[in-house]
Tab-separated table of C-alpha atoms in Angstrom:
chain	number	residue	atom	x	y	z
A	74	UNK	CA	95.296	21.287	87.030
A	75	UNK	CA	97.670	24.222	87.345
A	76	UNK	CA	100.855	25.904	86.198
A	77	UNK	CA	103.209	26.077	89.159
A	78	UNK	CA	105.767	28.914	89.180
A	79	UNK	CA	108.308	27.583	91.675
A	80	UNK	CA	111.219	29.442	93.237
A	81	UNK	CA	114.341	27.314	93.611
A	82	UNK	CA	116.271	29.534	96.004
A	83	UNK	CA	119.853	30.574	95.486
A	84	UNK	CA	122.333	27.747	95.333
A	85	UNK	CA	121.578	24.081	94.646
A	86	UNK	CA	118.904	21.425	94.264
A	87	UNK	CA	118.215	21.276	98.013
A	88	UNK	CA	117.183	24.931	98.311
A	89	UNK	CA	113.711	24.196	96.966
A	90	UNK	CA	110.990	24.363	99.637
A	91	UNK	CA	109.107	21.252	100.769
A	92	UNK	CA	105.951	22.699	99.195
A	93	UNK	CA	107.860	23.320	95.964
A	94	UNK	CA	109.261	19.791	95.887
A	95	UNK	CA	105.825	18.259	96.442
A	96	UNK	CA	104.479	20.359	93.570
A	97	UNK	CA	107.319	19.314	91.260
A	98	UNK	CA	106.678	15.651	91.950
A	99	UNK	CA	103.022	16.123	90.941
A	100	UNK	CA	103.888	17.567	87.525
A	101	UNK	CA	103.856	15.929	84.118
A	102	UNK	CA	106.372	18.433	82.696
A	103	UNK	CA	109.035	20.498	84.433
A	104	UNK	CA	110.754	23.492	82.855
A	105	UNK	CA	113.832	25.266	84.213
A	106	UNK	CA	114.175	28.936	83.274
A	107	UNK	CA	117.856	29.286	82.436
A	108	UNK	CA	118.672	32.808	81.362
A	109	UNK	CA	117.797	35.403	84.038
A	110	UNK	CA	119.920	33.602	86.651
A	111	UNK	CA	121.696	30.309	87.309
A	112	UNK	CA	121.997	27.766	90.103
A	113	UNK	CA	125.364	26.503	91.244
A	114	UNK	CA	124.493	23.014	89.946
A	115	UNK	CA	123.403	21.598	86.592
A	116	UNK	CA	119.998	20.211	85.658
A	117	UNK	CA	121.284	16.670	86.171
A	118	UNK	CA	121.450	17.310	89.915
A	119	UNK	CA	117.903	18.634	89.859
A	120	UNK	CA	116.677	15.600	87.916
A	121	UNK	CA	118.329	13.201	90.355
A	122	UNK	CA	116.799	14.994	93.348
A	123	UNK	CA	113.319	15.430	91.841
A	124	UNK	CA	113.334	12.001	90.157
A	125	UNK	CA	111.839	13.739	87.129
A	126	UNK	CA	113.236	14.936	83.767
A	127	UNK	CA	113.805	18.698	83.504
A	128	UNK	CA	113.452	20.697	80.281
A	129	UNK	CA	115.742	23.725	79.880
A	130	UNK	CA	113.685	26.804	78.938
A	131	UNK	CA	115.879	29.408	77.294
A	132	UNK	CA	114.872	32.982	76.438
A	133	UNK	CA	113.444	32.029	73.029
A	134	UNK	CA	111.208	29.344	74.498
A	135	UNK	CA	109.891	31.498	77.347
A	136	UNK	CA	109.351	34.673	75.334
A	137	UNK	CA	108.261	33.328	71.936
A	138	UNK	CA	107.232	29.709	72.480
A	139	UNK	CA	105.238	29.941	75.686
A	140	UNK	CA	102.478	27.873	74.073
A	141	UNK	CA	104.751	24.827	74.410
A	142	UNK	CA	105.099	25.436	78.151
A	143	UNK	CA	101.378	26.037	78.631
A	144	UNK	CA	100.239	23.145	76.454
A	145	UNK	CA	97.685	20.966	78.301
A	146	UNK	CA	98.357	22.831	81.582
A	147	UNK	CA	94.580	22.861	82.019
A	148	UNK	CA	94.655	19.047	82.037
A	149	UNK	CA	97.952	18.207	83.812
A	150	UNK	CA	100.188	19.983	86.299
A	151	UNK	CA	103.159	21.805	84.775
A	152	UNK	CA	106.079	23.328	86.716
A	153	UNK	CA	108.110	26.355	85.684
A	154	UNK	CA	111.222	26.552	87.875
A	155	UNK	CA	112.881	29.899	88.570
A	156	UNK	CA	116.196	30.510	90.326
A	157	UNK	CA	115.505	32.650	93.386
A	158	UNK	CA	111.886	33.771	93.719
A	159	UNK	CA	109.235	33.303	90.988
A	160	UNK	CA	108.721	37.017	90.417
A	161	UNK	CA	112.299	38.250	90.347
A	162	UNK	CA	111.969	38.959	86.603
A	163	UNK	CA	109.099	40.477	84.606
A	164	UNK	CA	109.287	37.585	82.122
A	165	UNK	CA	107.710	35.332	84.716
A	166	UNK	CA	104.837	37.746	85.298
A	167	UNK	CA	104.260	37.733	81.546
A	168	UNK	CA	104.016	33.926	81.563
A	169	UNK	CA	101.406	34.099	84.324
A	170	UNK	CA	99.356	36.585	82.277
A	171	UNK	CA	99.498	34.305	79.233
A	172	UNK	CA	98.322	31.390	81.355
A	173	UNK	CA	95.445	33.425	82.782
A	174	UNK	CA	94.371	34.451	79.269
A	175	UNK	CA	94.003	30.743	78.503
A	176	UNK	CA	92.094	30.047	81.711
A	177	UNK	CA	94.975	28.106	83.269
A	178	UNK	CA	95.215	28.527	87.065
A	179	UNK	CA	98.683	29.546	88.292
A	180	UNK	CA	100.166	28.854	91.711
A	181	UNK	CA	103.383	30.639	92.783
A	182	UNK	CA	105.606	28.994	95.391
A	183	UNK	CA	108.042	31.514	96.812
A	184	UNK	CA	111.664	31.133	97.890
A	185	UNK	CA	114.742	33.144	98.852
A	186	UNK	CA	116.236	35.502	96.276
A	187	UNK	CA	119.128	37.944	96.142
A	188	UNK	CA	116.591	40.662	96.994
A	189	UNK	CA	116.277	39.398	100.560
A	190	UNK	CA	119.399	37.255	100.993
A	191	UNK	CA	121.525	40.383	100.525
A	192	UNK	CA	120.629	41.193	104.134
A	193	UNK	CA	123.376	38.774	105.204
A	194	UNK	CA	125.992	41.501	104.667
A	195	UNK	CA	124.584	43.476	107.584
A	196	UNK	CA	122.824	46.271	105.727
A	197	UNK	CA	119.163	46.539	106.703
A	198	UNK	CA	116.694	45.589	103.968
A	199	UNK	CA	114.582	48.571	105.058
A	200	UNK	CA	117.389	50.912	104.029
A	201	UNK	CA	117.642	49.926	100.355
A	202	UNK	CA	116.446	52.196	97.582
A	203	UNK	CA	115.898	51.370	93.923
A	204	UNK	CA	117.638	48.231	92.658
A	205	UNK	CA	119.680	48.707	89.481
A	206	UNK	CA	121.020	46.429	86.767
A	207	UNK	CA	124.488	46.880	85.296
A	208	UNK	CA	124.896	45.393	81.828
A	209	UNK	CA	128.072	44.701	79.905
A	210	UNK	CA	129.299	47.781	78.044
A	211	UNK	CA	130.262	47.417	74.407
A	212	UNK	CA	132.205	49.713	72.107
A	213	UNK	CA	128.965	51.265	70.872
A	214	UNK	CA	126.571	50.787	73.814
A	215	UNK	CA	127.219	52.133	77.301
A	216	UNK	CA	123.864	52.439	79.093
A	217	UNK	CA	124.322	54.344	82.336
A	218	UNK	CA	120.784	54.849	83.647
A	219	UNK	CA	121.957	53.213	86.886
A	220	UNK	CA	123.891	56.382	87.785
A	221	UNK	CA	120.778	58.492	88.329
A	222	UNK	CA	119.172	55.833	90.523
A	223	UNK	CA	122.311	55.302	92.626
A	224	UNK	CA	122.573	59.064	93.064
A	225	UNK	CA	118.919	59.364	94.115
A	226	UNK	CA	119.350	56.532	96.612
A	227	UNK	CA	122.507	57.971	98.106
A	228	UNK	CA	120.966	61.436	98.452
A	229	UNK	CA	118.383	59.802	100.728
A	230	UNK	CA	121.065	57.832	102.566
A	231	UNK	CA	119.856	54.555	101.047
A	232	UNK	CA	121.858	51.560	99.827
A	233	UNK	CA	121.703	50.341	96.206
A	234	UNK	CA	121.675	46.680	95.191
A	235	UNK	CA	123.359	46.302	91.800
A	236	UNK	CA	122.423	43.171	89.853
A	237	UNK	CA	125.192	42.234	87.447
A	238	UNK	CA	124.676	41.126	83.868
A	239	UNK	CA	124.718	37.529	82.669
A	240	UNK	CA	124.847	36.514	79.022
A	241	UNK	CA	123.555	33.017	78.322
A	242	UNK	CA	122.828	31.709	74.823
A	243	UNK	CA	123.529	35.102	73.241
A	244	UNK	CA	124.279	35.588	69.540
A	245	UNK	CA	126.857	37.916	68.036
A	246	UNK	CA	125.486	40.760	65.928
A	247	UNK	CA	126.886	39.088	62.815
A	248	UNK	CA	125.283	35.710	63.528
A	249	UNK	CA	122.019	37.390	64.495
A	250	UNK	CA	121.987	39.391	61.260
A	251	UNK	CA	122.700	36.283	59.205
A	252	UNK	CA	120.102	34.219	61.035
A	253	UNK	CA	122.680	31.689	62.196
A	254	UNK	CA	121.858	29.801	65.402
A	255	UNK	CA	125.416	30.078	66.702
A	256	UNK	CA	125.738	31.195	70.304
A	257	UNK	CA	128.492	32.934	72.239
A	258	UNK	CA	130.000	31.271	75.344
A	259	UNK	CA	128.181	32.221	78.578
A	260	UNK	CA	129.500	35.344	80.333
A	261	UNK	CA	128.844	36.449	83.894
A	262	UNK	CA	129.775	39.947	85.013
A	263	UNK	CA	132.231	40.048	87.912
A	264	UNK	CA	132.297	42.651	90.662
A	265	UNK	CA	135.619	44.143	89.424
A	266	UNK	CA	134.167	44.489	85.907
A	267	UNK	CA	131.053	46.173	87.270
A	268	UNK	CA	133.173	48.605	89.286
A	269	UNK	CA	135.362	49.398	86.286
A	270	UNK	CA	132.217	50.316	84.371
A	271	UNK	CA	130.800	52.309	87.281
A	272	UNK	CA	133.992	54.346	87.625
A	273	UNK	CA	134.215	54.957	83.871
A	274	UNK	CA	131.094	57.127	84.078
A	275	UNK	CA	131.555	60.759	85.096
A	276	UNK	CA	129.264	61.369	88.078
A	277	UNK	CA	128.991	62.902	91.530
A	278	UNK	CA	126.806	60.005	92.708
A	279	UNK	CA	129.794	57.978	93.923
A	280	UNK	CA	133.584	57.928	93.724
A	281	UNK	CA	136.482	55.461	94.028
A	282	UNK	CA	136.343	55.946	97.821
A	283	UNK	CA	132.628	55.167	98.136
A	284	UNK	CA	132.072	52.190	100.434
A	285	UNK	CA	130.478	49.141	98.823
A	286	UNK	CA	129.947	45.454	99.535
A	287	UNK	CA	130.680	42.683	97.059
A	288	UNK	CA	128.767	39.411	97.381
A	289	UNK	CA	129.518	36.212	95.478
A	290	UNK	CA	127.592	32.912	95.317
A	291	UNK	CA	125.005	33.939	97.911
A	292	UNK	CA	123.527	31.024	99.819
A	293	UNK	CA	126.222	28.535	98.827
A	294	UNK	CA	128.948	26.890	100.891
A	295	UNK	CA	131.490	29.145	99.141
A	296	UNK	CA	129.610	32.394	99.738
A	297	UNK	CA	131.973	35.363	99.837
A	298	UNK	CA	131.326	38.843	101.239
A	299	UNK	CA	133.925	41.624	101.095
A	300	UNK	CA	133.438	45.300	101.961
A	301	UNK	CA	135.625	48.233	101.078
A	302	UNK	CA	135.922	51.214	98.816
A	303	UNK	CA	135.056	50.672	95.173
A	304	UNK	CA	138.742	51.064	94.441
A	305	UNK	CA	139.647	48.323	96.926
A	306	UNK	CA	136.981	45.904	95.700
A	307	UNK	CA	138.187	46.365	92.138
A	308	UNK	CA	141.267	44.316	93.063
A	309	UNK	CA	139.496	41.511	94.978
A	310	UNK	CA	139.197	38.058	93.399
A	311	UNK	CA	135.598	37.035	94.070
A	312	UNK	CA	135.882	33.722	92.250
A	313	UNK	CA	133.151	32.049	90.189
A	314	UNK	CA	129.692	33.602	89.572
A	315	UNK	CA	127.153	34.805	90.477
A	316	UNK	CA	128.224	38.225	91.796
A	317	UNK	CA	126.249	41.174	93.192
A	318	UNK	CA	127.333	44.575	94.449
A	319	UNK	CA	125.852	46.940	97.019
A	320	UNK	CA	126.697	50.650	96.929
A	321	UNK	CA	126.345	51.803	100.514
A	322	UNK	CA	124.408	54.867	101.601
A	323	UNK	CA	124.471	56.155	105.147
A	324	UNK	CA	124.785	53.274	107.594
A	325	UNK	CA	123.287	53.009	111.049
A	326	UNK	CA	126.102	52.329	113.492
A	327	UNK	CA	124.847	48.759	113.984
A	328	UNK	CA	124.950	48.174	110.223
A	329	UNK	CA	128.457	49.619	110.122
A	330	UNK	CA	129.587	47.278	112.900
A	331	UNK	CA	128.592	44.238	110.832
A	332	UNK	CA	129.874	45.516	107.483
A	333	UNK	CA	133.178	46.526	109.069
A	334	UNK	CA	133.779	42.857	109.860
A	335	UNK	CA	133.904	42.147	106.096
A	336	UNK	CA	136.211	45.072	105.319
A	337	UNK	CA	139.390	44.733	103.247
A	338	UNK	CA	140.892	47.364	105.567
A	339	UNK	CA	139.103	48.416	108.742
A	340	UNK	CA	141.137	51.620	108.789
A	341	UNK	CA	140.017	52.568	105.294
A	342	UNK	CA	136.445	51.570	106.100
A	343	UNK	CA	136.408	53.832	109.165
A	344	UNK	CA	137.802	56.709	107.092
A	345	UNK	CA	135.206	56.612	104.301
A	346	UNK	CA	132.060	54.970	105.685
A	347	UNK	CA	129.098	57.286	106.211
A	348	UNK	CA	127.703	56.312	109.597
A	349	UNK	CA	124.744	57.651	111.548
A	350	UNK	CA	124.655	57.435	115.321
A	351	UNK	CA	120.843	57.392	115.345
């Protein structure tokens, strides 16, 4: 008997692989990790498609109550479902280590994630540098470690995938301090918000005229891709979540040809894009 770590892909219940679906149907319990990312459909759609009940696993359960997930996984099959690919977040690696410590075999079943689906915008996956995360700024907390990584990538002519913050089942500082299990409404960072934060940091790594690509709801029927300067993208309505942003480095002319097709203004794109002829 095993613990399956199953990637669900990017969009809806039908993005699961055939191998993943067969594994799910063999399981006595099915958990859905629901805080590092989200699908475009609710668990009810998953349950109808899998013909199995699905248990929502929030951050507390995964990080502090993993024993409940691993219970009897040496006697029955258990599935842990992850949006995207199983190892897109270190939390999932930690769960595998905990299972191994208990002698429970683990079987990962891979799927598409933003890390490879981002190639749809035309920028070569071989030309990406370090991926960065951009979290919501607060009045007292403005982490900007992403700046150094974007700068290092751009110095080498590489593109930077920016993963934008999501807040699911978060507590306010006051409720946390008082021990009250009251949660804030979910929040998902938009591309314009991410750009506002990027441009609020003083840096030479990028500027308002740096070319970038905004991607929304990758893999879904309403997928949206728009390219332009950071300043231009700041005014684009990308609609519902999830959003990602790519800060472009130096583009091969073939990359530029594809990205140009998504441009807010082809004239502006041609003016500011850094393009190599080789």
